[in-house]
Coordinates of C-alpha atoms in Angstrom, one line a residue:
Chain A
X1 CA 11.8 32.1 -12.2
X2 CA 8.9 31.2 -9.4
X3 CA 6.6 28.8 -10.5
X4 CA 5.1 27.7 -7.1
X5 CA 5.3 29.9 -3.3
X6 CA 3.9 29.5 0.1
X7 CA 3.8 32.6 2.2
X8 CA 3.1 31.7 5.6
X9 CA 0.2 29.3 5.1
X10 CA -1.5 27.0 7.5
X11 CA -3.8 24.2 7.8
X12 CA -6.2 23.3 10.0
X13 CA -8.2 19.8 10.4
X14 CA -11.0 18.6 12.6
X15 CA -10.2 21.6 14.8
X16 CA -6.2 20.2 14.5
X17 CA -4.0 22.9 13.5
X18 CA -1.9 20.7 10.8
X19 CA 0.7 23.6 9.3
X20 CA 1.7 26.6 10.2
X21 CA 3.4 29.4 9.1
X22 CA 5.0 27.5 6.5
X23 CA 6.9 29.2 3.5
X24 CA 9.0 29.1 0.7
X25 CA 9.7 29.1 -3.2
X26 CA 10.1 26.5 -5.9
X27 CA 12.0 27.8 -9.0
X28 CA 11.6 26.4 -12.1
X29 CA 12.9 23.2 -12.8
X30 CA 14.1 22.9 -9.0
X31 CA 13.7 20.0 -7.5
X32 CA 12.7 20.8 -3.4
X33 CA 13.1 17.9 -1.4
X34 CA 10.1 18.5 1.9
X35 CA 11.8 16.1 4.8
X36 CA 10.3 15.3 8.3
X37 CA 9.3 13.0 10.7
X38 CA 6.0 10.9 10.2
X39 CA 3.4 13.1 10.4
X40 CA 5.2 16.6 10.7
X41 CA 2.4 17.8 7.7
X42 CA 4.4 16.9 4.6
X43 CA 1.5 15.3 2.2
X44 CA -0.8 18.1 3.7
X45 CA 1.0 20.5 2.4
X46 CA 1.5 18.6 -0.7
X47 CA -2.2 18.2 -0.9
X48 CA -2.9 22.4 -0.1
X49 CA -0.4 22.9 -3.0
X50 CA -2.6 20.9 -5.5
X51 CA -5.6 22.5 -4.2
X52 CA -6.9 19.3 -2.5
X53 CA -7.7 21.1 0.7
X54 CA -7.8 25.5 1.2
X55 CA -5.5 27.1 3.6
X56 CA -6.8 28.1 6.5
X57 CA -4.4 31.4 6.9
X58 CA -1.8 32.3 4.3
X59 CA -1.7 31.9 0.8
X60 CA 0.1 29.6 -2.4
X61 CA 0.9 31.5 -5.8
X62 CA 1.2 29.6 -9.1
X63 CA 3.1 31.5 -11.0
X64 CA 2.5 35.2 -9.1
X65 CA -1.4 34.4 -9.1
X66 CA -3.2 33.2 -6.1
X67 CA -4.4 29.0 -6.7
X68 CA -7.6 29.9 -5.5
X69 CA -7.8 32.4 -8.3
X70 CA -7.3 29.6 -10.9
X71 CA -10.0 27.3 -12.5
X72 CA -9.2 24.2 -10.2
X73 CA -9.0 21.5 -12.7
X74 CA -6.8 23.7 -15.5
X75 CA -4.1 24.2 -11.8
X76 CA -4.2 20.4 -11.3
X77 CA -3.0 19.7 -14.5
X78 CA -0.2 22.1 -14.2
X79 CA 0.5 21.3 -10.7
X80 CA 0.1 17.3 -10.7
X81 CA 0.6 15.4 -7.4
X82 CA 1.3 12.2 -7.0
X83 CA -0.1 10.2 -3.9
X84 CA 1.7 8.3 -1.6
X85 CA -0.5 5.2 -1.9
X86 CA -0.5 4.6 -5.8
X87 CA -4.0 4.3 -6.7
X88 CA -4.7 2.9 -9.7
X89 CA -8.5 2.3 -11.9
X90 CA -9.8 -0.5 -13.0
X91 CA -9.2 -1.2 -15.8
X92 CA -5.8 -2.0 -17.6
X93 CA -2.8 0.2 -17.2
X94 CA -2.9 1.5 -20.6
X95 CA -7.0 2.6 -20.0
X96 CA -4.8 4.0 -16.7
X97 CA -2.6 6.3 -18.7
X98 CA -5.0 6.9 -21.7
X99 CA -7.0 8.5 -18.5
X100 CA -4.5 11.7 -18.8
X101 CA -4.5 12.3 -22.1
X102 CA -8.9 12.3 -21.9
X103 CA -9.1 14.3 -19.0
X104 CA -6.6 17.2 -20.8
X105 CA -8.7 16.3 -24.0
X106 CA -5.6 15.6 -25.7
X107 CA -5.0 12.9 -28.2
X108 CA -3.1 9.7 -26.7
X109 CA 0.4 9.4 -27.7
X110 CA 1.5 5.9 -27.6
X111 CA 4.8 6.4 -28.7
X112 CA 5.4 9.0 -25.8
X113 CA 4.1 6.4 -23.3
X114 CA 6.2 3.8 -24.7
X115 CA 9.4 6.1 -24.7
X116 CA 8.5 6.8 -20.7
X117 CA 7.9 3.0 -19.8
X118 CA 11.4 2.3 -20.9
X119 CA 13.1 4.6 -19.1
X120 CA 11.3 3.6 -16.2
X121 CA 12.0 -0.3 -16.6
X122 CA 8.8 -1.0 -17.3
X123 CA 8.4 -3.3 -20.3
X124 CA 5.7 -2.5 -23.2
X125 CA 4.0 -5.8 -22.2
X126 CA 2.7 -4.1 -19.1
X127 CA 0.1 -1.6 -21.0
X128 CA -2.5 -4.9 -21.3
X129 CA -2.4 -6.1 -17.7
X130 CA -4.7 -5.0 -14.9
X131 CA -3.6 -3.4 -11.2
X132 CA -3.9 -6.9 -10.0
X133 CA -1.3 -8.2 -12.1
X134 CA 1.8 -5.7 -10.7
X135 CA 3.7 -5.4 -8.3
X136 CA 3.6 -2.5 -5.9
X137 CA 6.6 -1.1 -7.0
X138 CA 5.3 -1.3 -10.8
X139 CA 1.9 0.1 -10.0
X140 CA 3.5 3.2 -7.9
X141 CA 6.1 3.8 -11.7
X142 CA 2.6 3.8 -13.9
X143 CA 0.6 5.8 -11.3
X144 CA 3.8 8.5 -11.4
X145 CA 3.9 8.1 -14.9
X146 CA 0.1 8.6 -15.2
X147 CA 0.5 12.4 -13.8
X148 CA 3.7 12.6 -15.6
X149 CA 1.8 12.4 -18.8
X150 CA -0.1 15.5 -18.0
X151 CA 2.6 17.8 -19.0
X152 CA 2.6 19.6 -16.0
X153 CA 4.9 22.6 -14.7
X154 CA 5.1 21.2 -11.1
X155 CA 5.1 17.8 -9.5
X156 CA 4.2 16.6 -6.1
X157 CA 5.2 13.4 -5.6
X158 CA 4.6 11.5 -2.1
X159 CA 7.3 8.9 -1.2
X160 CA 7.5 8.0 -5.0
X161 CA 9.8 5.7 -4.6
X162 CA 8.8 3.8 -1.8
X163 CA 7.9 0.6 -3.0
X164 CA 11.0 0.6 -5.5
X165 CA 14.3 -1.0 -5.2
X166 CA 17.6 0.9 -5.4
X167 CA 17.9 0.1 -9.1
X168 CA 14.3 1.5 -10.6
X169 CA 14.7 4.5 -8.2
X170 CA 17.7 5.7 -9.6
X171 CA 16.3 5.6 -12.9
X172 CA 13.0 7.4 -11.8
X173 CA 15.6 9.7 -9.9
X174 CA 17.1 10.0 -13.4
X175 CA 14.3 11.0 -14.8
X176 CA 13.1 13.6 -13.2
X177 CA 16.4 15.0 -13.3
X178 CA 16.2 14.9 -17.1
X179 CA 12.8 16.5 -16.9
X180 CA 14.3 19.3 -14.5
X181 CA 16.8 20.0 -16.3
X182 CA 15.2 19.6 -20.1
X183 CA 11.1 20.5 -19.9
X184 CA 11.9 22.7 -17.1
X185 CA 10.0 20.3 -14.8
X186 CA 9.6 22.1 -11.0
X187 CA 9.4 18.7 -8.5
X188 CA 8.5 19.0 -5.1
X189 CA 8.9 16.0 -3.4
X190 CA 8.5 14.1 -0.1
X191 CA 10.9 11.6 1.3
X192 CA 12.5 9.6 3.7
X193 CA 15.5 8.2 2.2
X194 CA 18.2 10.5 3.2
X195 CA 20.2 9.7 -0.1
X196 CA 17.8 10.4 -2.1
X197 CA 17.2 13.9 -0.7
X198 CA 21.2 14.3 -1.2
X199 CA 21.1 12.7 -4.3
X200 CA 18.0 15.1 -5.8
X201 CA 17.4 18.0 -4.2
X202 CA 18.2 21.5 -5.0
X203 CA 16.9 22.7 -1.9
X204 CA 14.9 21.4 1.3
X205 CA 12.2 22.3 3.8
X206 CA 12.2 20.8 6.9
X207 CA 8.7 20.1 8.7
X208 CA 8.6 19.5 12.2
X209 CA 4.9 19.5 14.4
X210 CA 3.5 21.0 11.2
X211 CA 6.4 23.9 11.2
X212 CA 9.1 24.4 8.8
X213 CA 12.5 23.6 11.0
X214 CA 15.0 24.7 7.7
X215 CA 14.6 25.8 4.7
X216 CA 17.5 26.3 2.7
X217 CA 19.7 25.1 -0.1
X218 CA 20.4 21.1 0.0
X219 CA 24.5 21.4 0.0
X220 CA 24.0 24.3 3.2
X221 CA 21.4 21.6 4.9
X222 CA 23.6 18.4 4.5
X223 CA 26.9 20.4 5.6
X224 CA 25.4 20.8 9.1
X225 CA 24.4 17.2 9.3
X226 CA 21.1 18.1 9.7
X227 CA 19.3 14.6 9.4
X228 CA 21.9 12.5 11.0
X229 CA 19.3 11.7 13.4
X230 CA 17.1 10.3 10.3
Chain B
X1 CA -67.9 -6.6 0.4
X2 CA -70.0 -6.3 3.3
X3 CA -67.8 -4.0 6.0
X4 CA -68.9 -6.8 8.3
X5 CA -66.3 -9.6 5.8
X6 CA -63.9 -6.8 5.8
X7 CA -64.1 -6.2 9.3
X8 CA -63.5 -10.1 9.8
X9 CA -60.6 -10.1 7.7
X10 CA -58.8 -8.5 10.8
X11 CA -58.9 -12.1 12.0
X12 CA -55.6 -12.4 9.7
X13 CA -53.9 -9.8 11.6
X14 CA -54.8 -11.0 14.9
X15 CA -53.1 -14.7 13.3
X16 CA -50.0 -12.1 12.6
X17 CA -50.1 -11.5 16.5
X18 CA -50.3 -14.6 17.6
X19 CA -47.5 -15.6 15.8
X20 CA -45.8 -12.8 16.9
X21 CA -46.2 -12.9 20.9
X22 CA -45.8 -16.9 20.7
X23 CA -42.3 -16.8 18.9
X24 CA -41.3 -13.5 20.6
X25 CA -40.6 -11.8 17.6
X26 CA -41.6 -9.1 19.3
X27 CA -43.9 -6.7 16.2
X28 CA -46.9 -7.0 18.4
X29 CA -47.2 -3.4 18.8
X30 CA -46.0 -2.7 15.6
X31 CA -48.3 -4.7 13.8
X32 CA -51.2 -3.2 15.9
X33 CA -50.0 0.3 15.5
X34 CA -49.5 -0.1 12.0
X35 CA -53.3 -2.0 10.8
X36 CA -55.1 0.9 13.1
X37 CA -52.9 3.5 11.1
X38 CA -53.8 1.4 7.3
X39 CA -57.5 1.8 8.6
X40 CA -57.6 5.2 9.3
X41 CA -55.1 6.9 6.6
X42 CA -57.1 5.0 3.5
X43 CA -60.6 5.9 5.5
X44 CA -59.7 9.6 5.6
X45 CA -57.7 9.3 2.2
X46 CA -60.7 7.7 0.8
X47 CA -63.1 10.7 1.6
X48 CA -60.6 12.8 0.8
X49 CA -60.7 11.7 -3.1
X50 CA -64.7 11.2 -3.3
X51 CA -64.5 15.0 -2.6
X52 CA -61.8 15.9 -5.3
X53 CA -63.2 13.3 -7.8
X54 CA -66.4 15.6 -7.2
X55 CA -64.5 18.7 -7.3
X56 CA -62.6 17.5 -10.7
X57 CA -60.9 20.8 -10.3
X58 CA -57.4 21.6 -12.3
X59 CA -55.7 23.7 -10.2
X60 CA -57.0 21.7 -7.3
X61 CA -55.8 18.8 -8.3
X62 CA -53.0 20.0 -9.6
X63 CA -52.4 21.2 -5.7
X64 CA -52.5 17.3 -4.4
X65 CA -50.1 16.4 -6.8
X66 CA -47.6 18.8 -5.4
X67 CA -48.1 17.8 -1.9
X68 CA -47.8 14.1 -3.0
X69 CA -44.3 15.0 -4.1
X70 CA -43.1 17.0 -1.3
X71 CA -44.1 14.2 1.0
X72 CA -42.5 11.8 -0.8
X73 CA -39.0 13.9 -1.4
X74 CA -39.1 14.3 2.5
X75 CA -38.8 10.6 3.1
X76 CA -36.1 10.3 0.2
X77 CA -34.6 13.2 1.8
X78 CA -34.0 11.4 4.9
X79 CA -32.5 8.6 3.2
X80 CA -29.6 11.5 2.2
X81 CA -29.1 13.0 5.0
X82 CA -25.7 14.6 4.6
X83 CA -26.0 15.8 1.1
X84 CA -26.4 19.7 0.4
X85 CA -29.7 20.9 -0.7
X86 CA -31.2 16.9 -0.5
X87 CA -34.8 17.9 0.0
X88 CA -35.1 20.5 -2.9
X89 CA -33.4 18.1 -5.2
X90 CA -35.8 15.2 -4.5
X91 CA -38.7 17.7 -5.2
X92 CA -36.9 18.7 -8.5
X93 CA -36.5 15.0 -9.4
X94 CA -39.6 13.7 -8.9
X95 CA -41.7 16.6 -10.2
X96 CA -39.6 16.2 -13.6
X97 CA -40.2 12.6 -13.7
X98 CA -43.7 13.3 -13.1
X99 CA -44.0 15.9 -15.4
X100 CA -42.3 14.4 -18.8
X101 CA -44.5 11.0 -17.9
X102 CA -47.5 12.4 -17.1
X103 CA -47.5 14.8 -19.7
X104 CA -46.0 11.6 -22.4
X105 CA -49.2 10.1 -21.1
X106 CA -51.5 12.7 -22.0
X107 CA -50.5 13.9 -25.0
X108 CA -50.7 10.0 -25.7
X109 CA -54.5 10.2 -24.7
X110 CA -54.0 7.1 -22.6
X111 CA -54.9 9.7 -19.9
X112 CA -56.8 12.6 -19.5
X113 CA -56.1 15.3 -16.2
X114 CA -59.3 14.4 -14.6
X115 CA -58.3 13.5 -10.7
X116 CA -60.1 10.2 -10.6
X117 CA -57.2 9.1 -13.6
X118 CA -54.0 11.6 -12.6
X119 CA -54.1 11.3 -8.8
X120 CA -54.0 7.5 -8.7
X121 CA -51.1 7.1 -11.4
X122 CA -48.9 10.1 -10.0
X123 CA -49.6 8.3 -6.7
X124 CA -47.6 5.0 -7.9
X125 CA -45.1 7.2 -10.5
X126 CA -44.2 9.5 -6.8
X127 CA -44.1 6.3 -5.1
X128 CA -41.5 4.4 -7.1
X129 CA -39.3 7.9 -7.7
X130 CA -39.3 7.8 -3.9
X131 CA -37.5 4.3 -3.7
X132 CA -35.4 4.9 -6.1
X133 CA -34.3 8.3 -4.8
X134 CA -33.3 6.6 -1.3
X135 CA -32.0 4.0 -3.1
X136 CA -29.7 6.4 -4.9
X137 CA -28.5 8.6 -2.1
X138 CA -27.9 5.4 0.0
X139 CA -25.6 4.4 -2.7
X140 CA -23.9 7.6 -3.6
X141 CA -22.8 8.3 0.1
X142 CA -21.4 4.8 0.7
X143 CA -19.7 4.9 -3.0
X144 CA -18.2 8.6 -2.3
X145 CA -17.0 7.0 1.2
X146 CA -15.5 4.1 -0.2
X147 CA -13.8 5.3 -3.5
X148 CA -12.6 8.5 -1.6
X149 CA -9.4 7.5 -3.0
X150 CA -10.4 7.1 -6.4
X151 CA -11.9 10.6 -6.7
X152 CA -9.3 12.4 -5.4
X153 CA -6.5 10.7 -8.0
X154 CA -9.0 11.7 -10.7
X155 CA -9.1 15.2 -9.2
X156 CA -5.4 15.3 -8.8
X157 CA -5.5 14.9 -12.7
X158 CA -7.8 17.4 -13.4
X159 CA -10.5 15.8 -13.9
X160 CA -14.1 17.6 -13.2
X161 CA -16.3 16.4 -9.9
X162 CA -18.8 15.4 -12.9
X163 CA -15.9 13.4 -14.5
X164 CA -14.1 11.8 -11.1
X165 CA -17.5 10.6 -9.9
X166 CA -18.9 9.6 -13.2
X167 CA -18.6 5.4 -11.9
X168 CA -20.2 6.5 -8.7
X169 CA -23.3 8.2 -10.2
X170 CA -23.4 5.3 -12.7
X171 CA -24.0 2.7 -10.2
X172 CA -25.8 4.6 -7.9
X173 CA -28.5 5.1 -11.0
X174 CA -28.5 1.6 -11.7
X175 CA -29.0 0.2 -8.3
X176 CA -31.8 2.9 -8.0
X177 CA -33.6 1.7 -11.0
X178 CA -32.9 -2.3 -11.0
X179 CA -36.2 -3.0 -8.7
X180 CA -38.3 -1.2 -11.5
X181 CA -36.4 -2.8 -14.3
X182 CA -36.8 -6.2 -12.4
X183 CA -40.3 -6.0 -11.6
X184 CA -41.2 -5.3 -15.4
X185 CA -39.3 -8.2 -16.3
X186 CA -41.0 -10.9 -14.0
X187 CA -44.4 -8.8 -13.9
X188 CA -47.2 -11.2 -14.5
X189 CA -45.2 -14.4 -14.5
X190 CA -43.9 -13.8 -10.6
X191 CA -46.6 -11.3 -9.4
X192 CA -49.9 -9.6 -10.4
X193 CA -49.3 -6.3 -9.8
X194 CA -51.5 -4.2 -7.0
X195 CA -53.3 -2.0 -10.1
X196 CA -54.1 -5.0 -12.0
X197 CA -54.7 -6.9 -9.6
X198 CA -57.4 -3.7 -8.2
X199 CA -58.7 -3.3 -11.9
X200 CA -59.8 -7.0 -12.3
X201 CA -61.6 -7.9 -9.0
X202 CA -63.5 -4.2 -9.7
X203 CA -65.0 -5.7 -12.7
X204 CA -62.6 -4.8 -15.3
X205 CA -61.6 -7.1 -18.1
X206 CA -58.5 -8.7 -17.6
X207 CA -58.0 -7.0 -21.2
X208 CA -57.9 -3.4 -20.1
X209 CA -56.5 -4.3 -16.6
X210 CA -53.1 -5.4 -18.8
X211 CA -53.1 -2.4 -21.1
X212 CA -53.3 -0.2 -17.9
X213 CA -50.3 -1.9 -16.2
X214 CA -48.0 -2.0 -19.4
X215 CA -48.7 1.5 -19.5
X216 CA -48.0 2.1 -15.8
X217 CA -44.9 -0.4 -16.3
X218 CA -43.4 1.5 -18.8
X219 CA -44.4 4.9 -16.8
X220 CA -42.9 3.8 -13.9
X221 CA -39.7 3.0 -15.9
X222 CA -39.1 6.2 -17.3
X223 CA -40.3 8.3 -14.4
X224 CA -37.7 6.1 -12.0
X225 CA -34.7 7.1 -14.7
X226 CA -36.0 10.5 -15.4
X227 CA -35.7 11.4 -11.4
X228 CA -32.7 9.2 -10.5
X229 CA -30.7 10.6 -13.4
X230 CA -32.0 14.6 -12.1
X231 CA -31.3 13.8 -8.9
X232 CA -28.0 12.2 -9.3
X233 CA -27.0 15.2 -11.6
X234 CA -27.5 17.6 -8.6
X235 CA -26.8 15.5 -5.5
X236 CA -22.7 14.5 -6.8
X237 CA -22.1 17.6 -6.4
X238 CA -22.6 18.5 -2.9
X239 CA -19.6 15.9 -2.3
X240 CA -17.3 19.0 -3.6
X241 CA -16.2 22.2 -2.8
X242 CA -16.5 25.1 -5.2
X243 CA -12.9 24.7 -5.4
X244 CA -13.6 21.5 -6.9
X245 CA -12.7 19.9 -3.4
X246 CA -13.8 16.4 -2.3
X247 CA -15.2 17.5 0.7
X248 CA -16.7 14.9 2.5

């Protein structure tokens, strides 16, 4: 079934025309990989698809209905996105992820927090400390956690695994694999790591100058040694 | 005093001057501009009240009050340039701060709406809103620049404009109302303040001159929160889009 779809949307930015013409469809529980050089447009359109920023031609459909038709902050919390930079509050990381649960005025589950912070490597110890007091690849696992948290139907997630080494991106990888294939999790997400994309994705959109290069399934894209170049 | 004492009393400013040119500081025409100017706005001002204290009419009075406020949210305006609506919103703020005080104080009976009482209190409750008003947009526009980031994660989560700029409008209310706060702590141990200070070299007892300024202290207090608070509630959100959008 369609949970998310672009149909020929563009962006445009300080008079910069950012995307264009960009479309496609994320099923649910598919996990699209979005690939590109550095500043092809990729967190733009990650941003449009949270409802960050408008469209400036086109349109994105949350399941069959226009975003701009929904109530902005119930669409965030379906659609949750993840930003490159992890940001997050003051405060200490528990406060962090407590922050979910108040914003969808939903009880905190500790037990569901602790059960995620294990399969992420992340040790129970953590919940007390402040962000000055991880690591970058530790603050970038409880900021993705933080959206994860929210239940949502989609995730956007920005070079997620950036800051983390081969071993705690596998398990992240794992993850949202096991979210995919179990809570019917849709992922969008961005990367470089040309493993990764073969490793995760179901399908992938190519971005190039703001414009979608390929989009098609992940096995068709890899079999023409697309990103050899990468 | 004589208007010949007064008139010497210029002597001080022409000290200013001195000190001015001789150390190059370079306020010269500033501080020349600006004594001719206090001369002449409190001359005019000054017949300007005789006539309305003789007047001592409601709706007249009623009329300066206004126009006190719409001056003063046109200088706080200024100090938000940038944010939607900024001029309405200051003359929203301040009115309601006026208002609720004002009226506090006369259903109290410490005041009654006779212009030679209203206009001289609104003037210092307008006054002080206007401060804290610049104060406050000053601060919201530099917080909304700097914790862009912050905003938008708490958007990204669904949180409400109200709700991802909640810390923002906090601090921006504080810094607005810590010089009022401040001043009522050290009042009387650091300074004597201007209305006091008026009251008792009038001929007032020192008595009455305190109970006036604890009740203009306490005036001024809640007025300052009263409009920061209004002002903040409106001004946040022309940072946002009606698509709950950070927008600037």
């Amino acid at each position: 079934m369609e949970v998310l779809s672009c149909a020929k949307v563009g962006l445009v930015k300080n008079e910069k025309s950012i995307l264009q013409n960009v479309s496609f469809t994320l099923l649910e529980g598919q996990l699209l990989g979005i690939a590109g050089p550095s500043g092809a447009g990729k967190s733009s359109l990650l941003r449009l698809c949270n409802l960050l920023d408008s469209p400036a031609a086109g349109s994105i459909y949350y399941k069959g209905k226009d975003i701009l038709t929904y109530n902005p902050l119930e669409l965030r919390r379906k659609v949750g996105y993840v930003l490159q930079k992890p940001y997050l509050f003051d405060g200490t990381v528990e406060d962090n992820l407590r922050y979910t649960y108040t914003v969808g005025k939903k009880q905190a589950d500790i037990t569901e927090i602790k059960s995620y912070l294990a399969k992420l490597n992340l040790p129970v110890a953590v919940l007390p400390k402040s962000k000055t007091e991880l690591s970058g690849g530790e603050q970038q696992r409880i900021a993705f956690l933080r959206s994860l948290l929210a239940r949502p139907d989609i995730l956007l997630l920005d070079e997620v695994s950036a800051a983390l080494d081969e071993a705690n991106t596998l398990l992240l990888e794992a993850l949202l694999k096991e979210e995919a294939a179990i809570s019917a999790l849709s992922v969008m997400f961005v990367s470089h790591n040309v493993q990764q994309l073969q490793r995760l994705a179901h399908a992938i959109l190519y971005l190039e100058n703001g414009q979608p290069c390929f989009y098609e399934q992940a096995k068709d894209f890899f079999a023409k040694g697309e990103l050899q170049h990468e | 005093m004589s208007n010949l004492s007064l008139a010497l009393t210029f002597s001080l400013v022409a000290l200013a001057l001195v000190i001015s040119y001789k150390e190059k500081i370079g306020l010269e025409k500033d501080i020349l501009i600006g004594s001719i100017r206090a001369v002449v706005q409190l001359s005019i001002i000054g017949f300007v009240l005789k006539y309305i204290f003789q007047l001592n009419n409601i709706w007249f009075t009623s009329l300066i009050l206004l126009f006190m406020i719409y001056n003063a949210s046109t200088v706080a305006a200024k100090r938000g340039a940038g944010i939607g609506k900024v001029q309405t919103i200051s003359f929203a703020a301040i009115l309601i701060g006026l208002v609720i005080t004002l009226g506090g104080l006369l259903s109290f009976h410490v005041l009654s709406y006779q212009p030679s009482e209203v206009i001289p209190v609104s003037g210092m409750v307008v006054g002080n809103s206007m401060v804290a008003l610049g104060l406050l947009y000053r601060n919201l526009i530099a917080l909304f620049a700097d914790k862009r980031e912050e905003v938008e994660v708490k958007l990204c989560l669904g949180a409400s404009p109200h709700e991802a700029s909640r810390n923002l409008i906090r601090d921006s209310i504080k810094t607005a109302m810590l010089p009022t706060v401040d001043s009522m702590k050290t009042v009387g141990i650091v300074q004597l303040p201007g209305m006091m200070t008026g009251l008792i070299l009038a001929g007032a007892s020192p008595e009455l001159a305190i109970k006036y300024q604890i009740m203009v202290m306490f005036m001024l207090t809640g007025a300052v929160a009263i409009s920061a608070f209004v002002a903040s509630f409106f001004a946040y959100q022309g940072f946002f889009s009606r698509h709950a959008q950070f927008v600037k």
